[in-house]
mmCIF file of C-alpha atoms and ligand atoms in Angstrom:
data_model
loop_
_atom_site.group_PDB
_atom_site.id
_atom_site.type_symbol
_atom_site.label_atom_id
_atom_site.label_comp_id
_atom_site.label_asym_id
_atom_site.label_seq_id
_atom_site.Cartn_x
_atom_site.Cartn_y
_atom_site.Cartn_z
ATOM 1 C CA UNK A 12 -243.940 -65.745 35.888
ATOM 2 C CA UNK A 13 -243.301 -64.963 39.298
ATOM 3 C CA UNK A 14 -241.201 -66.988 41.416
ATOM 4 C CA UNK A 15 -243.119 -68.672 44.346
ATOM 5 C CA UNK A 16 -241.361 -68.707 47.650
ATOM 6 C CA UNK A 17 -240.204 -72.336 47.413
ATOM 7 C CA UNK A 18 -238.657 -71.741 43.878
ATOM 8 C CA UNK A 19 -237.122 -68.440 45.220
ATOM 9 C CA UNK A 20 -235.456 -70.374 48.581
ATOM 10 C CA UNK A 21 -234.619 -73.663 46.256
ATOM 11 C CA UNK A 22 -232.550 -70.688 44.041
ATOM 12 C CA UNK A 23 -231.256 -69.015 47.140
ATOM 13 C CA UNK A 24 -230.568 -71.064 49.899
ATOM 14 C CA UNK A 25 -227.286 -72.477 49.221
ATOM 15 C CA UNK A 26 -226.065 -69.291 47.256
ATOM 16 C CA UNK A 27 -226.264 -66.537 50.121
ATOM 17 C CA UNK A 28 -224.029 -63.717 49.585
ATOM 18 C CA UNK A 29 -221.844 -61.707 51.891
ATOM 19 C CA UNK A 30 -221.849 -57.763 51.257
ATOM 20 C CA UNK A 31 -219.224 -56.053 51.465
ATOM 21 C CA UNK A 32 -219.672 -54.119 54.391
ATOM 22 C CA UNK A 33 -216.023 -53.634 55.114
ATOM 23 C CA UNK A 34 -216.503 -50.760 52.343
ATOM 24 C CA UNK A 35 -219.580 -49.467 54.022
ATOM 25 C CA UNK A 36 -219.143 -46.762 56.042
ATOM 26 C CA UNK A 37 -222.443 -46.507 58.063
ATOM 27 C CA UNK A 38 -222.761 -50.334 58.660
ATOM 28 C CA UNK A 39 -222.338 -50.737 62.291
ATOM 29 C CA UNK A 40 -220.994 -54.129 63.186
ATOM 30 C CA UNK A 41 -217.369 -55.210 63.029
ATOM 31 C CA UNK A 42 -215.455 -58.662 62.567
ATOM 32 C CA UNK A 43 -215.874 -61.593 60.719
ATOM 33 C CA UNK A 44 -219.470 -61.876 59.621
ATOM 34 C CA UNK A 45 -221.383 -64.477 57.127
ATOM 35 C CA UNK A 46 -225.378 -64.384 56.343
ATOM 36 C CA UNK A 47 -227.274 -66.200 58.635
ATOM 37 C CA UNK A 48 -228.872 -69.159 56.794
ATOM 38 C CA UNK A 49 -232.415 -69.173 55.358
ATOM 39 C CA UNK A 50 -234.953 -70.805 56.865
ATOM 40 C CA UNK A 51 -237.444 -72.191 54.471
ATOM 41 C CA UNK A 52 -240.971 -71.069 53.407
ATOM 42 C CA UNK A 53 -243.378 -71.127 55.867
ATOM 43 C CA UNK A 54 -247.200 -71.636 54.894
ATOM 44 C CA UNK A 55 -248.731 -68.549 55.647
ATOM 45 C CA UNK A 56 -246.965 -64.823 56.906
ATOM 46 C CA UNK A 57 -247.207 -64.979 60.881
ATOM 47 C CA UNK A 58 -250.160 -62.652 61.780
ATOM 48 C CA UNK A 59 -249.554 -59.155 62.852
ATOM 49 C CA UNK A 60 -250.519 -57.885 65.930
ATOM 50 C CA UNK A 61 -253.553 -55.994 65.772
ATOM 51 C CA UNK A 62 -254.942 -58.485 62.425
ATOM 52 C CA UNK A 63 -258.100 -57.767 61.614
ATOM 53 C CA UNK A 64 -258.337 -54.525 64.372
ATOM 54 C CA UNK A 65 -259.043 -57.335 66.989
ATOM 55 C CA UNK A 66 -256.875 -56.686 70.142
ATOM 56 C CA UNK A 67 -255.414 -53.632 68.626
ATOM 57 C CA UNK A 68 -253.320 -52.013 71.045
ATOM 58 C CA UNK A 69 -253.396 -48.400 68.553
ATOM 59 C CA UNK A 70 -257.063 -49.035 68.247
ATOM 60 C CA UNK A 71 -257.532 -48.422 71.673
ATOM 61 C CA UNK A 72 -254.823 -46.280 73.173
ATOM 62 C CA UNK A 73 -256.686 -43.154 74.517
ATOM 63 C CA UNK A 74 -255.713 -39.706 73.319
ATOM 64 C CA UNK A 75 -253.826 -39.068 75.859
ATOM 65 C CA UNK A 76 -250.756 -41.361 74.842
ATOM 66 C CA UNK A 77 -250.457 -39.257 72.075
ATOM 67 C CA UNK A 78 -248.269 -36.121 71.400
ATOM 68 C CA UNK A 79 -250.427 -34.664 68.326
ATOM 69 C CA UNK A 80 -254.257 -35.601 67.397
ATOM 70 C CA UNK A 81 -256.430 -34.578 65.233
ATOM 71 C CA UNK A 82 -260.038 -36.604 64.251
ATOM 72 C CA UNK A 83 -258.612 -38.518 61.967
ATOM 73 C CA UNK A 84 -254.887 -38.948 62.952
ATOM 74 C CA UNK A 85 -252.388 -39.302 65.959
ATOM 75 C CA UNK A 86 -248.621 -38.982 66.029
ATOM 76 C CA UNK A 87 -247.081 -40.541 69.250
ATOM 77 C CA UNK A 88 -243.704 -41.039 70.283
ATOM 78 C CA UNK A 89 -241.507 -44.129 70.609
ATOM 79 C CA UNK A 90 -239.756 -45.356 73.603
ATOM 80 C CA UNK A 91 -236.215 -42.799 73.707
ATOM 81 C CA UNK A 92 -233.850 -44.852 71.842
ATOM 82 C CA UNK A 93 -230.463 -44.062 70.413
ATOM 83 C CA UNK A 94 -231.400 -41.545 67.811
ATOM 84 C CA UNK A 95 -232.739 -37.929 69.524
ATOM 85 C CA UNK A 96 -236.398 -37.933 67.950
ATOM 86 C CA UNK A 97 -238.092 -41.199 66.832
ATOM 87 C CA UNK A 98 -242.330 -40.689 66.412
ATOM 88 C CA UNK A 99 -245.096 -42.601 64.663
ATOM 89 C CA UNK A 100 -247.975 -41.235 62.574
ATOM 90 C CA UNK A 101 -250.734 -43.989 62.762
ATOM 91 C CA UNK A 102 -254.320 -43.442 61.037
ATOM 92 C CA UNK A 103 -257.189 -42.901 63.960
ATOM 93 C CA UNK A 104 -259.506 -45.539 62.436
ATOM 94 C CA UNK A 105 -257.418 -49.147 61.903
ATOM 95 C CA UNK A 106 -256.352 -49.333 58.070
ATOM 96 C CA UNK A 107 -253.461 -51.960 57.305
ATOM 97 C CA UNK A 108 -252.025 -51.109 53.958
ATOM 98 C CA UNK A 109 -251.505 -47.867 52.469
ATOM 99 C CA UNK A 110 -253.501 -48.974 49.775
ATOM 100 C CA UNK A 111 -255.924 -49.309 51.756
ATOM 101 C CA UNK A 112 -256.874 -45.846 52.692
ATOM 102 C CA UNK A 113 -259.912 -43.826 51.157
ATOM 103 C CA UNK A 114 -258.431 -40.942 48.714
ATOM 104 C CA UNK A 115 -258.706 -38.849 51.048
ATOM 105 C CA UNK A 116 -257.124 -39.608 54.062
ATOM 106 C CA UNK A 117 -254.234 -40.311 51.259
ATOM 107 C CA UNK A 118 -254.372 -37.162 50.381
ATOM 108 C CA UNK A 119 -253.853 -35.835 53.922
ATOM 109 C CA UNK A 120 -251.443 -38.591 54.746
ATOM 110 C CA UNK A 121 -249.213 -36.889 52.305
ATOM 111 C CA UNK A 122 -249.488 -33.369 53.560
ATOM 112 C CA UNK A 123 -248.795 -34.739 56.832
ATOM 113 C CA UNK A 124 -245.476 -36.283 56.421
ATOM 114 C CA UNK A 125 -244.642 -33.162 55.200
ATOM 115 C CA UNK A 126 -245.746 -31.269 58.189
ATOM 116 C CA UNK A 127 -243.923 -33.658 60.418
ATOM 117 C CA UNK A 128 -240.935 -34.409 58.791
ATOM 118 C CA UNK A 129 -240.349 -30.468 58.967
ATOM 119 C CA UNK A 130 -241.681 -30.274 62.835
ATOM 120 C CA UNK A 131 -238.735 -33.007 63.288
ATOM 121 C CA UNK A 132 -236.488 -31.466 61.407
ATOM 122 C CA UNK A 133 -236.748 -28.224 63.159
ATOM 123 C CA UNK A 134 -234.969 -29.708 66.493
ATOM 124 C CA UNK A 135 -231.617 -28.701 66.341
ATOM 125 C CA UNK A 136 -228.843 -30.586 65.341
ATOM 126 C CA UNK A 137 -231.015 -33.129 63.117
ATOM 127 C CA UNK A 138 -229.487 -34.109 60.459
ATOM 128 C CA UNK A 139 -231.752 -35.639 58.214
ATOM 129 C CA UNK A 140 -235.486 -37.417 58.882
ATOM 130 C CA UNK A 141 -236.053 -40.582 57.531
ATOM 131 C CA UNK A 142 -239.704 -41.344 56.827
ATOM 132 C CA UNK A 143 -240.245 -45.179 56.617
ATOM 133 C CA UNK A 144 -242.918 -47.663 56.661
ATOM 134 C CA UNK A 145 -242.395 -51.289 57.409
ATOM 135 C CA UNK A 146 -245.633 -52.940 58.616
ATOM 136 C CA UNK A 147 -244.780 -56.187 59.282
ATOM 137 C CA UNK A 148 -244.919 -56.077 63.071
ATOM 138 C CA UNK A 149 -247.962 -54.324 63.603
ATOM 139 C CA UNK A 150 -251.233 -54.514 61.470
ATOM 140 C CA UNK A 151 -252.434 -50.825 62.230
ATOM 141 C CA UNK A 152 -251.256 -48.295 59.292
ATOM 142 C CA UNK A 153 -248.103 -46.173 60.728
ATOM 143 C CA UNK A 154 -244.950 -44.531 59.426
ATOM 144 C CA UNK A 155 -242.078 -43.659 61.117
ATOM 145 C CA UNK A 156 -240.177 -40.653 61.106
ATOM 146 C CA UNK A 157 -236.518 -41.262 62.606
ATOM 147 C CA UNK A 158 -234.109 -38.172 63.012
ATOM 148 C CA UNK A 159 -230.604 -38.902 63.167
ATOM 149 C CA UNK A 160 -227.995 -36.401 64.553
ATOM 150 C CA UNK A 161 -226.083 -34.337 62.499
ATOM 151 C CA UNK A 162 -222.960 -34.364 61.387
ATOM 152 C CA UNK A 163 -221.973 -37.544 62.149
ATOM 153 C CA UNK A 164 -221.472 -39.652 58.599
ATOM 154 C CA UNK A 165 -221.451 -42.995 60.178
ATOM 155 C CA UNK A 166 -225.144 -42.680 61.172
ATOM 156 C CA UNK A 167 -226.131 -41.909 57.614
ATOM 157 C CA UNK A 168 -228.812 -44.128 55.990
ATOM 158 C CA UNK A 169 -230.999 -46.664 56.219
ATOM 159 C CA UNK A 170 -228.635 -48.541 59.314
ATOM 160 C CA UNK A 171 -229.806 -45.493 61.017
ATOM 161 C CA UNK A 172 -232.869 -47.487 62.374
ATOM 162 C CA UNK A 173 -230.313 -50.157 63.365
ATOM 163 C CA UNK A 174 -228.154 -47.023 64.943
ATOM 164 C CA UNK A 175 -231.093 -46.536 66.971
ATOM 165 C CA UNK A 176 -230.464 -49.826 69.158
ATOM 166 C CA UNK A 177 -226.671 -49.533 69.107
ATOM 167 C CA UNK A 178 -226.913 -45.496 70.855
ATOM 168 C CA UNK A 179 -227.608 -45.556 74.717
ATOM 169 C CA UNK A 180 -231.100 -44.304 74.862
ATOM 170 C CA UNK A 181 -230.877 -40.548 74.657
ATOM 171 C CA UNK A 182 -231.557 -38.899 77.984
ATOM 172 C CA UNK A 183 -234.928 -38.070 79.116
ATOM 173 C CA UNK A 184 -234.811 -34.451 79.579
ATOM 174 C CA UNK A 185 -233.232 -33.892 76.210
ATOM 175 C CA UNK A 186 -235.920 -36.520 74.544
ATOM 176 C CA UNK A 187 -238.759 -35.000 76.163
ATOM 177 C CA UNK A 188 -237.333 -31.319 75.012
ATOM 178 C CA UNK A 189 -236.959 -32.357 71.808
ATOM 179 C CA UNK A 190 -240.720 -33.925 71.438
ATOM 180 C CA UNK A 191 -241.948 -30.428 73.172
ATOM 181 C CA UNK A 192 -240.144 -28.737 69.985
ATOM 182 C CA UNK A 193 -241.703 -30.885 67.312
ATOM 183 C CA UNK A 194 -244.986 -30.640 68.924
ATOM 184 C CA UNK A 195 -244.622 -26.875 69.035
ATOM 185 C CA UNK A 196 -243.776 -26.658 65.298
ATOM 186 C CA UNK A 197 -246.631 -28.745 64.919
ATOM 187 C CA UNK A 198 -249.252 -26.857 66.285
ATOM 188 C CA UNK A 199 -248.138 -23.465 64.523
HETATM 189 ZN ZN1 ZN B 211 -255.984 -50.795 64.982
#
């Protein structure tokens, strides 16, 4: 049987363990560090923005706040951050799970992270592309695609998306370059 949440924190709670993240190369922080301590069940998740497609801020963004459409996706970029390319490939219509999705658009989906994982990858200097899909924050289906730099072995890995926030934001004209490139590679 599964554990439920209480039985899972009653197990946990007072057993947290620290990592050792001395060893690990890529983790970013330094000092003297112990787990924060775990709050206890809650009775539902907290809703996601965008539940239900009501108030869904991808639902309506027009076109136009998008690098790359087509009539049944869009790929838009995030804010420039640390790492040198970071864009989101969100489903036109509002889907929350990728479950959820007809066959179809499935199929696609997975020809698509394909096409833009190489687009990405084609800026120079990218080291690897990580394609990742939370979906805790917001409702409407996307999946990230984060490039880190090259070269550097600290930035390898999944703290890569916590490298992101560490980095000064990269600067605009090289962000904005770097979009132009994926969006060329894109539309070849
Ligand atoms: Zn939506």
């Amino acid at each position: 049987m599964p554990e439920t949440p209480e039985q899972l924190y009653e197990r946990v709670a007072h057993a947290l363990r620290m990592p050792p993240v001395d060893d690990w190369d890529t983790f970013p922080f330094d000092g003297v560090m112990h787990p924060r301590q775990l709050q206890p069940p809650v009775l539902n998740d907290p809703l996601r923005e965008g539940e239900g497609g009501v108030e869904c801020e991808p639902c309506a963004a027009p076109d136009d706040d998008f690098l790359w459409t087509n009539e049944r996706w869009r790929l838009r970029a995030a804010e420039p951050n640390g790492l040198p390319v970071v864009v989101l490939l969100e489903t036109r219509e509002h889907y929350a799970e990728p479950g959820d999705l007809p066959e179809g658009l499935a199929s696609e989906l997975g020809v698509l992270i394909a096409r833009i994982e190489r687009a990405v990858r084609s800026v120079e200097d990218i080291g690897r592309v990580h394609v990742c899909r939370w979906g805790d924050g917001s409702e409407h289906l996307h999946w990230w695609f984060m490039a880190r730099p090259a070269r550097i072995p600290q930035l390898l890995g999944s703290f890569a998306a916590i490298w992101d926030d560490i980095l000064p934001p990269t600067p605009g004209n090289v962000w904005r370059a770097n979009l132009e490139k994926v969006v060329r590679e894109l539309s070849r």
